mmCIF file with all atom_site columns, C-alpha atoms and ligand atoms in Angstrom:
data_model
loop_
_atom_site.group_PDB
_atom_site.id
_atom_site.type_symbol
_atom_site.label_atom_id
_atom_site.label_alt_id
_atom_site.label_comp_id
_atom_site.label_asym_id
_atom_site.label_entity_id
_atom_site.label_seq_id
_atom_site.pdbx_PDB_ins_code
_atom_site.Cartn_x
_atom_site.Cartn_y
_atom_site.Cartn_z
_atom_site.occupancy
_atom_site.B_iso_or_equiv
_atom_site.pdbx_formal_charge
_atom_site.auth_seq_id
_atom_site.auth_comp_id
_atom_site.auth_asym_id
_atom_site.auth_atom_id
_atom_site.pdbx_PDB_model_num
ATOM   1   C  CA  . UNK A 1 1   ? 123.030 -80.438  82.359  1.00 88.00 ? 1180 UNK A CA  1
ATOM   2   C  CA  . UNK A 1 2   ? 122.396 -83.215  84.894  1.00 94.00 ? 1181 UNK A CA  1
ATOM   3   C  CA  . UNK A 1 3   ? 123.441 -86.830  84.285  1.00 96.00 ? 1182 UNK A CA  1
ATOM   4   C  CA  . UNK A 1 4   ? 122.231 -90.309  85.220  1.00 97.00 ? 1183 UNK A CA  1
ATOM   5   C  CA  . UNK A 1 5   ? 124.752 -93.061  85.947  1.00 95.00 ? 1184 UNK A CA  1
ATOM   6   C  CA  . UNK A 1 6   ? 124.296 -96.770  85.335  1.00 95.00 ? 1185 UNK A CA  1
ATOM   7   C  CA  . UNK A 1 7   ? 126.239 -99.238  87.481  1.00 94.00 ? 1186 UNK A CA  1
ATOM   8   C  CA  . UNK A 1 8   ? 129.172 -100.926 85.712  1.00 88.00 ? 1187 UNK A CA  1
ATOM   9   C  CA  . UNK A 1 9   ? 129.060 -98.312  82.950  1.00 88.00 ? 1188 UNK A CA  1
ATOM   10  C  CA  . UNK A 1 10  ? 131.239 -95.284  82.297  1.00 85.00 ? 1189 UNK A CA  1
ATOM   11  C  CA  . UNK A 1 11  ? 128.444 -93.645  80.337  1.00 84.00 ? 1190 UNK A CA  1
ATOM   12  C  CA  . UNK A 1 12  ? 127.044 -90.483  81.833  1.00 90.00 ? 1191 UNK A CA  1
ATOM   13  C  CA  . UNK A 1 13  ? 123.569 -90.240  80.341  1.00 96.00 ? 1192 UNK A CA  1
ATOM   14  C  CA  . UNK A 1 14  ? 122.220 -86.682  80.070  1.00 97.00 ? 1193 UNK A CA  1
ATOM   15  C  CA  . UNK A 1 15  ? 118.914 -86.433  81.931  1.00 97.00 ? 1194 UNK A CA  1
ATOM   16  C  CA  . UNK A 1 16  ? 115.959 -85.178  79.935  1.00 97.00 ? 1195 UNK A CA  1
ATOM   17  C  CA  . UNK A 1 17  ? 112.488 -85.132  81.409  1.00 97.00 ? 1196 UNK A CA  1
ATOM   18  C  CA  . UNK A 1 18  ? 111.682 -86.195  84.964  1.00 98.00 ? 1197 UNK A CA  1
ATOM   19  C  CA  . UNK A 1 19  ? 108.193 -87.698  84.885  1.00 98.00 ? 1198 UNK A CA  1
ATOM   20  C  CA  . UNK A 1 20  ? 106.592 -88.414  88.253  1.00 98.00 ? 1199 UNK A CA  1
ATOM   21  C  CA  . UNK A 1 21  ? 103.499 -90.396  89.126  1.00 97.00 ? 1200 UNK A CA  1
ATOM   22  C  CA  . UNK A 1 22  ? 101.182 -89.502  91.979  1.00 92.00 ? 1201 UNK A CA  1
ATOM   23  C  CA  . UNK A 1 23  ? 98.876  -91.863  93.911  1.00 91.00 ? 1202 UNK A CA  1
ATOM   24  C  CA  . UNK A 1 24  ? 100.350 -95.120  92.701  1.00 94.00 ? 1203 UNK A CA  1
ATOM   25  C  CA  . UNK A 1 25  ? 100.027 -97.040  96.000  1.00 94.00 ? 1204 UNK A CA  1
ATOM   26  C  CA  . UNK A 1 26  ? 96.541  -97.433  97.503  1.00 92.00 ? 1205 UNK A CA  1
ATOM   27  C  CA  . UNK A 1 27  ? 97.739  -96.943  101.090 1.00 92.00 ? 1206 UNK A CA  1
ATOM   28  C  CA  . UNK A 1 28  ? 99.371  -93.601  100.210 1.00 90.00 ? 1207 UNK A CA  1
ATOM   29  C  CA  . UNK A 1 29  ? 96.250  -92.368  98.375  1.00 88.00 ? 1208 UNK A CA  1
ATOM   30  C  CA  . UNK A 1 30  ? 94.326  -93.271  101.545 1.00 90.00 ? 1209 UNK A CA  1
ATOM   31  C  CA  . UNK A 1 31  ? 96.658  -91.361  103.878 1.00 91.00 ? 1210 UNK A CA  1
ATOM   32  C  CA  . UNK A 1 32  ? 96.326  -88.313  101.556 1.00 90.00 ? 1211 UNK A CA  1
ATOM   33  C  CA  . UNK A 1 33  ? 92.506  -88.763  101.604 1.00 88.00 ? 1212 UNK A CA  1
ATOM   34  C  CA  . UNK A 1 34  ? 92.663  -88.920  97.804  1.00 88.00 ? 1213 UNK A CA  1
ATOM   35  C  CA  . UNK A 1 35  ? 90.613  -91.106  95.494  1.00 88.00 ? 1214 UNK A CA  1
ATOM   36  C  CA  . UNK A 1 36  ? 92.272  -93.939  93.608  1.00 90.00 ? 1215 UNK A CA  1
ATOM   37  C  CA  . UNK A 1 37  ? 92.954  -92.746  90.070  1.00 90.00 ? 1216 UNK A CA  1
ATOM   38  C  CA  . UNK A 1 38  ? 91.473  -94.562  87.059  1.00 93.00 ? 1217 UNK A CA  1
ATOM   39  C  CA  . UNK A 1 39  ? 94.387  -93.421  84.887  1.00 94.00 ? 1218 UNK A CA  1
ATOM   40  C  CA  . UNK A 1 40  ? 97.935  -92.544  86.044  1.00 95.00 ? 1219 UNK A CA  1
ATOM   41  C  CA  . UNK A 1 41  ? 98.416  -89.051  87.503  1.00 93.00 ? 1220 UNK A CA  1
ATOM   42  C  CA  . UNK A 1 42  ? 101.584 -87.507  86.025  1.00 96.00 ? 1221 UNK A CA  1
ATOM   43  C  CA  . UNK A 1 43  ? 103.538 -84.365  86.808  1.00 97.00 ? 1222 UNK A CA  1
ATOM   44  C  CA  . UNK A 1 44  ? 106.997 -83.107  85.808  1.00 97.00 ? 1223 UNK A CA  1
ATOM   45  C  CA  . UNK A 1 45  ? 110.059 -81.965  87.685  1.00 98.00 ? 1224 UNK A CA  1
ATOM   46  C  CA  . UNK A 1 46  ? 112.826 -79.928  86.001  1.00 97.00 ? 1225 UNK A CA  1
ATOM   47  C  CA  . UNK A 1 47  ? 116.259 -81.559  85.701  1.00 95.00 ? 1226 UNK A CA  1
ATOM   48  C  CA  . UNK A 1 48  ? 117.600 -78.767  87.969  1.00 96.00 ? 1227 UNK A CA  1
ATOM   49  C  CA  . UNK A 1 49  ? 115.738 -80.513  90.832  1.00 98.00 ? 1228 UNK A CA  1
ATOM   50  C  CA  . UNK A 1 50  ? 118.225 -83.413  90.745  1.00 98.00 ? 1229 UNK A CA  1
ATOM   51  C  CA  . UNK A 1 51  ? 120.834 -84.003  93.421  1.00 98.00 ? 1230 UNK A CA  1
ATOM   52  C  CA  . UNK A 1 52  ? 122.841 -87.153  94.048  1.00 97.00 ? 1231 UNK A CA  1
ATOM   53  C  CA  . UNK A 1 53  ? 124.117 -89.441  96.783  1.00 97.00 ? 1232 UNK A CA  1
ATOM   54  C  CA  . UNK A 1 54  ? 125.843 -87.457  99.527  1.00 98.00 ? 1233 UNK A CA  1
ATOM   55  C  CA  . UNK A 1 55  ? 124.156 -84.172  98.648  1.00 98.00 ? 1234 UNK A CA  1
ATOM   56  C  CA  . UNK A 1 56  ? 121.952 -81.969  100.799 1.00 98.00 ? 1235 UNK A CA  1
ATOM   57  C  CA  . UNK A 1 57  ? 118.271 -81.181  100.436 1.00 98.00 ? 1236 UNK A CA  1
ATOM   58  C  CA  . UNK A 1 58  ? 117.913 -77.426  100.896 1.00 98.00 ? 1237 UNK A CA  1
ATOM   59  C  CA  . UNK A 1 59  ? 114.570 -76.586  102.484 1.00 97.00 ? 1238 UNK A CA  1
ATOM   60  C  CA  . UNK A 1 60  ? 113.014 -73.536  100.802 1.00 97.00 ? 1239 UNK A CA  1
ATOM   61  C  CA  . UNK A 1 61  ? 112.205 -70.807  103.333 1.00 96.00 ? 1240 UNK A CA  1
ATOM   62  C  CA  . UNK A 1 62  ? 108.816 -70.324  101.613 1.00 96.00 ? 1241 UNK A CA  1
ATOM   63  C  CA  . UNK A 1 63  ? 107.579 -73.678  103.019 1.00 98.00 ? 1242 UNK A CA  1
ATOM   64  C  CA  . UNK A 1 64  ? 107.205 -74.885  106.603 1.00 98.00 ? 1243 UNK A CA  1
ATOM   65  C  CA  . UNK A 1 65  ? 106.106 -78.444  105.795 1.00 98.00 ? 1244 UNK A CA  1
ATOM   66  C  CA  . UNK A 1 66  ? 108.477 -80.386  103.501 1.00 98.00 ? 1245 UNK A CA  1
ATOM   67  C  CA  . UNK A 1 67  ? 107.733 -84.135  103.133 1.00 98.00 ? 1246 UNK A CA  1
ATOM   68  C  CA  . UNK A 1 68  ? 109.795 -87.103  102.004 1.00 98.00 ? 1247 UNK A CA  1
ATOM   69  C  CA  . UNK A 1 69  ? 108.364 -89.539  99.420  1.00 98.00 ? 1248 UNK A CA  1
ATOM   70  C  CA  . UNK A 1 70  ? 110.609 -92.517  98.636  1.00 98.00 ? 1249 UNK A CA  1
ATOM   71  C  CA  . UNK A 1 71  ? 110.048 -93.985  95.151  1.00 98.00 ? 1250 UNK A CA  1
ATOM   72  C  CA  . UNK A 1 72  ? 111.480 -96.559  92.765  1.00 98.00 ? 1251 UNK A CA  1
ATOM   73  C  CA  . UNK A 1 73  ? 112.919 -94.746  89.772  1.00 98.00 ? 1252 UNK A CA  1
ATOM   74  C  CA  . UNK A 1 74  ? 113.256 -95.928  86.182  1.00 98.00 ? 1253 UNK A CA  1
ATOM   75  C  CA  . UNK A 1 75  ? 115.855 -94.736  83.670  1.00 98.00 ? 1254 UNK A CA  1
ATOM   76  C  CA  . UNK A 1 76  ? 114.658 -94.769  80.070  1.00 98.00 ? 1255 UNK A CA  1
ATOM   77  C  CA  . UNK A 1 77  ? 117.295 -96.178  77.733  1.00 97.00 ? 1256 UNK A CA  1
ATOM   78  C  CA  . UNK A 1 78  ? 115.610 -96.097  74.315  1.00 98.00 ? 1257 UNK A CA  1
ATOM   79  C  CA  . UNK A 1 79  ? 113.355 -93.544  72.636  1.00 98.00 ? 1258 UNK A CA  1
ATOM   80  C  CA  . UNK A 1 80  ? 109.740 -94.411  71.971  1.00 98.00 ? 1259 UNK A CA  1
ATOM   81  C  CA  . UNK A 1 81  ? 106.281 -93.065  71.137  1.00 98.00 ? 1260 UNK A CA  1
ATOM   82  C  CA  . UNK A 1 82  ? 103.010 -95.029  71.491  1.00 98.00 ? 1261 UNK A CA  1
ATOM   83  C  CA  . UNK A 1 83  ? 104.972 -97.887  73.043  1.00 98.00 ? 1262 UNK A CA  1
ATOM   84  C  CA  . UNK A 1 84  ? 103.252 -101.293 73.091  1.00 98.00 ? 1263 UNK A CA  1
ATOM   85  C  CA  . UNK A 1 85  ? 102.899 -102.992 76.480  1.00 98.00 ? 1264 UNK A CA  1
ATOM   86  C  CA  . UNK A 1 86  ? 104.761 -106.053 75.241  1.00 98.00 ? 1265 UNK A CA  1
ATOM   87  C  CA  . UNK A 1 87  ? 107.820 -103.867 74.459  1.00 98.00 ? 1266 UNK A CA  1
ATOM   88  C  CA  . UNK A 1 88  ? 107.607 -101.436 77.364  1.00 98.00 ? 1267 UNK A CA  1
ATOM   89  C  CA  . UNK A 1 89  ? 110.316 -103.009 79.523  1.00 98.00 ? 1268 UNK A CA  1
ATOM   90  C  CA  . UNK A 1 90  ? 112.703 -102.988 76.529  1.00 98.00 ? 1269 UNK A CA  1
ATOM   91  C  CA  . UNK A 1 91  ? 112.805 -99.182  76.833  1.00 98.00 ? 1270 UNK A CA  1
ATOM   92  C  CA  . UNK A 1 92  ? 114.227 -99.319  80.369  1.00 98.00 ? 1271 UNK A CA  1
ATOM   93  C  CA  . UNK A 1 93  ? 117.980 -99.039  80.975  1.00 97.00 ? 1272 UNK A CA  1
ATOM   94  C  CA  . UNK A 1 94  ? 117.918 -99.337  84.746  1.00 98.00 ? 1273 UNK A CA  1
ATOM   95  C  CA  . UNK A 1 95  ? 116.181 -99.114  88.107  1.00 98.00 ? 1274 UNK A CA  1
ATOM   96  C  CA  . UNK A 1 96  ? 117.098 -96.912  91.049  1.00 98.00 ? 1275 UNK A CA  1
ATOM   97  C  CA  . UNK A 1 97  ? 115.722 -95.179  94.106  1.00 98.00 ? 1276 UNK A CA  1
ATOM   98  C  CA  . UNK A 1 98  ? 114.802 -91.531  94.527  1.00 98.00 ? 1277 UNK A CA  1
ATOM   99  C  CA  . UNK A 1 99  ? 113.024 -89.053  96.757  1.00 98.00 ? 1278 UNK A CA  1
ATOM   100 C  CA  . UNK A 1 100 ? 110.124 -86.937  95.523  1.00 98.00 ? 1279 UNK A CA  1
ATOM   101 C  CA  . UNK A 1 101 ? 110.539 -84.134  98.053  1.00 98.00 ? 1280 UNK A CA  1
ATOM   102 C  CA  . UNK A 1 102 ? 107.304 -82.190  98.371  1.00 98.00 ? 1281 UNK A CA  1
ATOM   103 C  CA  . UNK A 1 103 ? 106.328 -78.813  99.812  1.00 98.00 ? 1282 UNK A CA  1
ATOM   104 C  CA  . UNK A 1 104 ? 103.121 -80.217  101.315 1.00 97.00 ? 1283 UNK A CA  1
ATOM   105 C  CA  . UNK A 1 105 ? 101.750 -76.840  102.449 1.00 98.00 ? 1284 UNK A CA  1
ATOM   106 C  CA  . UNK A 1 106 ? 102.295 -75.250  99.029  1.00 97.00 ? 1285 UNK A CA  1
ATOM   107 C  CA  . UNK A 1 107 ? 100.858 -78.367  97.317  1.00 97.00 ? 1286 UNK A CA  1
ATOM   108 C  CA  . UNK A 1 108 ? 97.741  -78.285  99.550  1.00 96.00 ? 1287 UNK A CA  1
ATOM   109 C  CA  . UNK A 1 109 ? 97.024  -74.693  98.528  1.00 97.00 ? 1288 UNK A CA  1
ATOM   110 C  CA  . UNK A 1 110 ? 97.455  -75.614  94.851  1.00 96.00 ? 1289 UNK A CA  1
ATOM   111 C  CA  . UNK A 1 111 ? 95.173  -78.663  95.235  1.00 93.00 ? 1290 UNK A CA  1
ATOM   112 C  CA  . UNK A 1 112 ? 92.469  -76.577  96.941  1.00 95.00 ? 1291 UNK A CA  1
ATOM   113 C  CA  . UNK A 1 113 ? 92.559  -74.052  94.115  1.00 97.00 ? 1292 UNK A CA  1
ATOM   114 C  CA  . UNK A 1 114 ? 92.806  -76.705  91.378  1.00 95.00 ? 1293 UNK A CA  1
ATOM   115 C  CA  . UNK A 1 115 ? 96.209  -75.301  90.319  1.00 95.00 ? 1294 UNK A CA  1
ATOM   116 C  CA  . UNK A 1 116 ? 99.363  -77.165  89.152  1.00 95.00 ? 1295 UNK A CA  1
ATOM   117 C  CA  . UNK A 1 117 ? 101.797 -78.717  91.644  1.00 95.00 ? 1296 UNK A CA  1
ATOM   118 C  CA  . UNK A 1 118 ? 104.911 -77.556  89.781  1.00 96.00 ? 1297 UNK A CA  1
ATOM   119 C  CA  . UNK A 1 119 ? 106.464 -75.332  92.449  1.00 96.00 ? 1298 UNK A CA  1
ATOM   120 C  CA  . UNK A 1 120 ? 105.547 -77.704  95.322  1.00 98.00 ? 1299 UNK A CA  1
ATOM   121 C  CA  . UNK A 1 121 ? 107.269 -80.575  93.507  1.00 98.00 ? 1300 UNK A CA  1
ATOM   122 C  CA  . UNK A 1 122 ? 109.957 -79.025  91.315  1.00 98.00 ? 1301 UNK A CA  1
ATOM   123 C  CA  . UNK A 1 123 ? 112.023 -76.798  93.599  1.00 98.00 ? 1302 UNK A CA  1
ATOM   124 C  CA  . UNK A 1 124 ? 115.837 -77.079  93.624  1.00 98.00 ? 1303 UNK A CA  1
ATOM   125 C  CA  . UNK A 1 125 ? 117.042 -80.281  95.389  1.00 98.00 ? 1304 UNK A CA  1
ATOM   126 C  CA  . UNK A 1 126 ? 113.512 -81.799  95.275  1.00 98.00 ? 1305 UNK A CA  1
ATOM   127 C  CA  . UNK A 1 127 ? 114.712 -84.891  93.378  1.00 98.00 ? 1306 UNK A CA  1
ATOM   128 C  CA  . UNK A 1 128 ? 117.554 -86.792  95.122  1.00 98.00 ? 1307 UNK A CA  1
ATOM   129 C  CA  . UNK A 1 129 ? 118.475 -89.697  92.831  1.00 98.00 ? 1308 UNK A CA  1
ATOM   130 C  CA  . UNK A 1 130 ? 120.625 -92.819  93.139  1.00 98.00 ? 1309 UNK A CA  1
ATOM   131 C  CA  . UNK A 1 131 ? 122.680 -94.446  90.432  1.00 97.00 ? 1310 UNK A CA  1
ATOM   132 C  CA  . UNK A 1 132 ? 120.830 -97.123  88.438  1.00 98.00 ? 1311 UNK A CA  1
ATOM   133 C  CA  . UNK A 1 133 ? 121.127 -100.896 88.488  1.00 97.00 ? 1312 UNK A CA  1
ATOM   134 C  CA  . UNK A 1 134 ? 121.009 -102.210 84.891  1.00 97.00 ? 1313 UNK A CA  1
ATOM   135 C  CA  . UNK A 1 135 ? 117.623 -103.595 83.888  1.00 97.00 ? 1314 UNK A CA  1
ATOM   136 C  CA  . UNK A 1 136 ? 119.372 -106.874 83.026  1.00 96.00 ? 1315 UNK A CA  1
ATOM   137 C  CA  . UNK A 1 137 ? 119.821 -107.390 86.791  1.00 96.00 ? 1316 UNK A CA  1
ATOM   138 C  CA  . UNK A 1 138 ? 116.063 -106.948 87.437  1.00 97.00 ? 1317 UNK A CA  1
ATOM   139 C  CA  . UNK A 1 139 ? 113.972 -109.830 86.063  1.00 94.00 ? 1318 UNK A CA  1
ATOM   140 C  CA  . UNK A 1 140 ? 110.774 -108.426 87.591  1.00 97.00 ? 1319 UNK A CA  1
ATOM   141 C  CA  . UNK A 1 141 ? 110.485 -104.727 88.620  1.00 98.00 ? 1320 UNK A CA  1
ATOM   142 C  CA  . UNK A 1 142 ? 107.364 -105.602 90.632  1.00 98.00 ? 1321 UNK A CA  1
ATOM   143 C  CA  . UNK A 1 143 ? 109.211 -107.930 93.015  1.00 98.00 ? 1322 UNK A CA  1
ATOM   144 C  CA  . UNK A 1 144 ? 111.410 -105.291 94.692  1.00 98.00 ? 1323 UNK A CA  1
ATOM   145 C  CA  . UNK A 1 145 ? 111.333 -103.476 98.039  1.00 98.00 ? 1324 UNK A CA  1
ATOM   146 C  CA  . UNK A 1 146 ? 111.600 -99.733  98.544  1.00 98.00 ? 1325 UNK A CA  1
ATOM   147 C  CA  . UNK A 1 147 ? 112.624 -98.431  101.949 1.00 98.00 ? 1326 UNK A CA  1
ATOM   148 C  CA  . UNK A 1 148 ? 113.380 -95.106  103.598 1.00 98.00 ? 1327 UNK A CA  1
ATOM   149 C  CA  . UNK A 1 149 ? 115.202 -94.683  106.892 1.00 98.00 ? 1328 UNK A CA  1
ATOM   150 C  CA  . UNK A 1 150 ? 115.142 -91.287  108.605 1.00 98.00 ? 1329 UNK A CA  1
ATOM   151 C  CA  . UNK A 1 151 ? 117.874 -90.950  111.243 1.00 98.00 ? 1330 UNK A CA  1
ATOM   152 C  CA  . UNK A 1 152 ? 118.108 -94.747  111.278 1.00 98.00 ? 1331 UNK A CA  1
ATOM   153 C  CA  . UNK A 1 153 ? 114.373 -95.405  111.801 1.00 98.00 ? 1332 UNK A CA  1
ATOM   154 C  CA  . UNK A 1 154 ? 112.280 -96.998  109.087 1.00 98.00 ? 1333 UNK A CA  1
ATOM   155 C  CA  . UNK A 1 155 ? 109.637 -94.482  107.891 1.00 98.00 ? 1334 UNK A CA  1
ATOM   156 C  CA  . UNK A 1 156 ? 108.516 -95.992  104.588 1.00 98.00 ? 1335 UNK A CA  1
ATOM   157 C  CA  . UNK A 1 157 ? 108.638 -99.562  103.322 1.00 97.00 ? 1336 UNK A CA  1
ATOM   158 C  CA  . UNK A 1 158 ? 106.722 -101.354 100.562 1.00 97.00 ? 1337 UNK A CA  1
ATOM   159 C  CA  . UNK A 1 159 ? 106.922 -103.933 97.852  1.00 97.00 ? 1338 UNK A CA  1
ATOM   160 C  CA  . UNK A 1 160 ? 106.682 -102.716 94.257  1.00 98.00 ? 1339 UNK A CA  1
ATOM   161 C  CA  . UNK A 1 161 ? 104.137 -105.526 93.813  1.00 97.00 ? 1340 UNK A CA  1
ATOM   162 C  CA  . UNK A 1 162 ? 101.688 -103.021 95.349  1.00 96.00 ? 1341 UNK A CA  1
ATOM   163 C  CA  . UNK A 1 163 ? 102.056 -100.472 92.546  1.00 97.00 ? 1342 UNK A CA  1
ATOM   164 C  CA  . UNK A 1 164 ? 98.554  -99.671  91.206  1.00 96.00 ? 1343 UNK A CA  1
ATOM   165 C  CA  . UNK A 1 165 ? 99.893  -98.965  87.730  1.00 97.00 ? 1344 UNK A CA  1
ATOM   166 C  CA  . UNK A 1 166 ? 102.799 -101.193 86.807  1.00 97.00 ? 1345 UNK A CA  1
ATOM   167 C  CA  . UNK A 1 167 ? 105.869 -99.804  85.089  1.00 98.00 ? 1346 UNK A CA  1
ATOM   168 C  CA  . UNK A 1 168 ? 104.696 -101.162 81.701  1.00 98.00 ? 1347 UNK A CA  1
ATOM   169 C  CA  . UNK A 1 169 ? 101.319 -99.400  82.114  1.00 97.00 ? 1348 UNK A CA  1
ATOM   170 C  CA  . UNK A 1 170 ? 103.031 -96.091  82.952  1.00 98.00 ? 1349 UNK A CA  1
ATOM   171 C  CA  . UNK A 1 171 ? 105.229 -96.305  79.846  1.00 98.00 ? 1350 UNK A CA  1
ATOM   172 C  CA  . UNK A 1 172 ? 102.287 -97.208  77.605  1.00 98.00 ? 1351 UNK A CA  1
ATOM   173 C  CA  . UNK A 1 173 ? 100.129 -94.425  79.005  1.00 98.00 ? 1352 UNK A CA  1
ATOM   174 C  CA  . UNK A 1 174 ? 102.630 -91.549  79.047  1.00 98.00 ? 1353 UNK A CA  1
ATOM   175 C  CA  . UNK A 1 175 ? 104.088 -92.413  75.624  1.00 98.00 ? 1354 UNK A CA  1
ATOM   176 C  CA  . UNK A 1 176 ? 100.665 -91.778  74.083  1.00 98.00 ? 1355 UNK A CA  1
ATOM   177 C  CA  . UNK A 1 177 ? 101.143 -88.139  75.034  1.00 98.00 ? 1356 UNK A CA  1
ATOM   178 C  CA  . UNK A 1 178 ? 104.901 -87.545  75.359  1.00 98.00 ? 1357 UNK A CA  1
ATOM   179 C  CA  . UNK A 1 179 ? 107.774 -89.160  73.452  1.00 98.00 ? 1358 UNK A CA  1
ATOM   180 C  CA  . UNK A 1 180 ? 110.080 -90.957  75.866  1.00 98.00 ? 1359 UNK A CA  1
ATOM   181 C  CA  . UNK A 1 181 ? 113.779 -90.380  75.239  1.00 98.00 ? 1360 UNK A CA  1
ATOM   182 C  CA  . UNK A 1 182 ? 116.970 -92.003  76.474  1.00 98.00 ? 1361 UNK A CA  1
ATOM   183 C  CA  . UNK A 1 183 ? 117.850 -90.200  79.698  1.00 98.00 ? 1362 UNK A CA  1
ATOM   184 C  CA  . UNK A 1 184 ? 114.283 -89.541  80.831  1.00 98.00 ? 1363 UNK A CA  1
ATOM   185 C  CA  . UNK A 1 185 ? 113.505 -90.652  84.375  1.00 98.00 ? 1364 UNK A CA  1
ATOM   186 C  CA  . UNK A 1 186 ? 110.252 -91.927  85.863  1.00 98.00 ? 1365 UNK A CA  1
ATOM   187 C  CA  . UNK A 1 187 ? 109.468 -91.627  89.583  1.00 98.00 ? 1366 UNK A CA  1
ATOM   188 C  CA  . UNK A 1 188 ? 106.920 -94.401  90.102  1.00 98.00 ? 1367 UNK A CA  1
ATOM   189 C  CA  . UNK A 1 189 ? 105.033 -93.118  93.174  1.00 97.00 ? 1368 UNK A CA  1
ATOM   190 C  CA  . UNK A 1 190 ? 105.375 -93.389  96.935  1.00 97.00 ? 1369 UNK A CA  1
ATOM   191 C  CA  . UNK A 1 191 ? 103.902 -95.813  99.474  1.00 96.00 ? 1370 UNK A CA  1
ATOM   192 C  CA  . UNK A 1 192 ? 102.385 -94.721  102.777 1.00 96.00 ? 1371 UNK A CA  1
ATOM   193 C  CA  . UNK A 1 193 ? 104.404 -93.130  105.565 1.00 96.00 ? 1372 UNK A CA  1
ATOM   194 C  CA  . UNK A 1 194 ? 105.183 -89.737  104.060 1.00 97.00 ? 1373 UNK A CA  1
ATOM   195 C  CA  . UNK A 1 195 ? 106.113 -87.232  106.745 1.00 97.00 ? 1374 UNK A CA  1
ATOM   196 C  CA  . UNK A 1 196 ? 107.809 -83.926  107.454 1.00 98.00 ? 1375 UNK A CA  1
ATOM   197 C  CA  . UNK A 1 197 ? 111.604 -83.629  107.456 1.00 98.00 ? 1376 UNK A CA  1
ATOM   198 C  CA  . UNK A 1 198 ? 113.678 -81.402  109.740 1.00 98.00 ? 1377 UNK A CA  1
ATOM   199 C  CA  . UNK A 1 199 ? 117.031 -79.682  109.236 1.00 98.00 ? 1378 UNK A CA  1
ATOM   200 C  CA  . UNK A 1 200 ? 119.778 -82.142  110.145 1.00 98.00 ? 1379 UNK A CA  1
ATOM   201 C  CA  . UNK A 1 201 ? 117.763 -85.268  109.284 1.00 98.00 ? 1380 UNK A CA  1
ATOM   202 C  CA  . UNK A 1 202 ? 119.671 -88.015  107.479 1.00 98.00 ? 1381 UNK A CA  1
ATOM   203 C  CA  . UNK A 1 203 ? 117.644 -89.862  104.829 1.00 98.00 ? 1382 UNK A CA  1
ATOM   204 C  CA  . UNK A 1 204 ? 118.774 -93.270  103.546 1.00 98.00 ? 1383 UNK A CA  1
ATOM   205 C  CA  . UNK A 1 205 ? 116.704 -94.732  100.713 1.00 98.00 ? 1384 UNK A CA  1
ATOM   206 C  CA  . UNK A 1 206 ? 117.189 -98.137  99.116  1.00 98.00 ? 1385 UNK A CA  1
ATOM   207 C  CA  . UNK A 1 207 ? 115.855 -100.413 96.417  1.00 98.00 ? 1386 UNK A CA  1
ATOM   208 C  CA  . UNK A 1 208 ? 116.291 -104.126 97.152  1.00 98.00 ? 1387 UNK A CA  1
ATOM   209 C  CA  . UNK A 1 209 ? 115.664 -107.532 95.690  1.00 97.00 ? 1388 UNK A CA  1
ATOM   210 C  CA  . UNK A 1 210 ? 113.214 -109.741 97.602  1.00 93.00 ? 1389 UNK A CA  1
ATOM   211 C  CA  . UNK A 1 211 ? 116.178 -111.563 99.188  1.00 94.00 ? 1390 UNK A CA  1
ATOM   212 C  CA  . UNK A 1 212 ? 117.348 -108.292 100.760 1.00 95.00 ? 1391 UNK A CA  1
ATOM   213 C  CA  . UNK A 1 213 ? 120.327 -107.622 98.457  1.00 97.00 ? 1392 UNK A CA  1
ATOM   214 C  CA  . UNK A 1 214 ? 120.636 -103.964 97.536  1.00 98.00 ? 1393 UNK A CA  1
ATOM   215 C  CA  . UNK A 1 215 ? 120.175 -102.780 93.946  1.00 98.00 ? 1394 UNK A CA  1
ATOM   216 C  CA  . UNK A 1 216 ? 120.525 -99.052  94.561  1.00 98.00 ? 1395 UNK A CA  1
ATOM   217 C  CA  . UNK A 1 217 ? 120.831 -96.726  97.523  1.00 98.00 ? 1396 UNK A CA  1
ATOM   218 C  CA  . UNK A 1 218 ? 120.956 -93.057  98.315  1.00 98.00 ? 1397 UNK A CA  1
ATOM   219 C  CA  . UNK A 1 219 ? 122.002 -91.065  101.395 1.00 98.00 ? 1398 UNK A CA  1
ATOM   220 C  CA  . UNK A 1 220 ? 121.200 -87.342  101.732 1.00 98.00 ? 1399 UNK A CA  1
ATOM   221 C  CA  . UNK A 1 221 ? 121.036 -84.834  104.564 1.00 98.00 ? 1400 UNK A CA  1
ATOM   222 C  CA  . UNK A 1 222 ? 118.398 -82.166  105.098 1.00 98.00 ? 1401 UNK A CA  1
ATOM   223 C  CA  . UNK A 1 223 ? 119.860 -78.683  105.376 1.00 96.00 ? 1402 UNK A CA  1
HETATM 224 MG MG1 . MG  B 2 .   ? 105.560 -88.777  94.802  1.00 79.23 ? 2161 MG  B MG1 1
#
């Protein structure tokens, strides 16, 4: 069992499903030469993909092109099915930052064959995850900054105002198909700047308010 941790809380929340969204920033869809989706593109990672602050990402020997994708993450705090847009944010316990590590070479083969991305996206250590800032400290989840530094250099940076599908839309859409449960996590998609990582790289990801104050951060090393 893996757990999610909310700031200022001693609750360890068991993690259920990890639901990830692809192509949710226009500039990233462009760099991947992918069309903009008309409905959200979802895929799943297993909870065994999770690692936490201070951990290592273990590069699978089967891949020679592993990419970082920094993403705002959302912790679901209340169960729901067919959730109305006006109540969507009420189902969120907190906001954090995560990395959707991707075996780009394996994913490209799957895409070319029209096959699922599961193994390219769900391998062990593919989901480094921060602790979560309580949703009460986030008046607007679309007024935040996501950033990734690799060895101290900024590689990815965007405002969540650029999300194609807002968090409410993602919750409405997915809950028509899949019941959301307390402990589920959403990865909300990556902005442009995805690139290959190398053994020894240090990755520092953060989620910030517009004034620069940090809501959540994560530091991992590539092994
Ligand atoms: Mg992603």
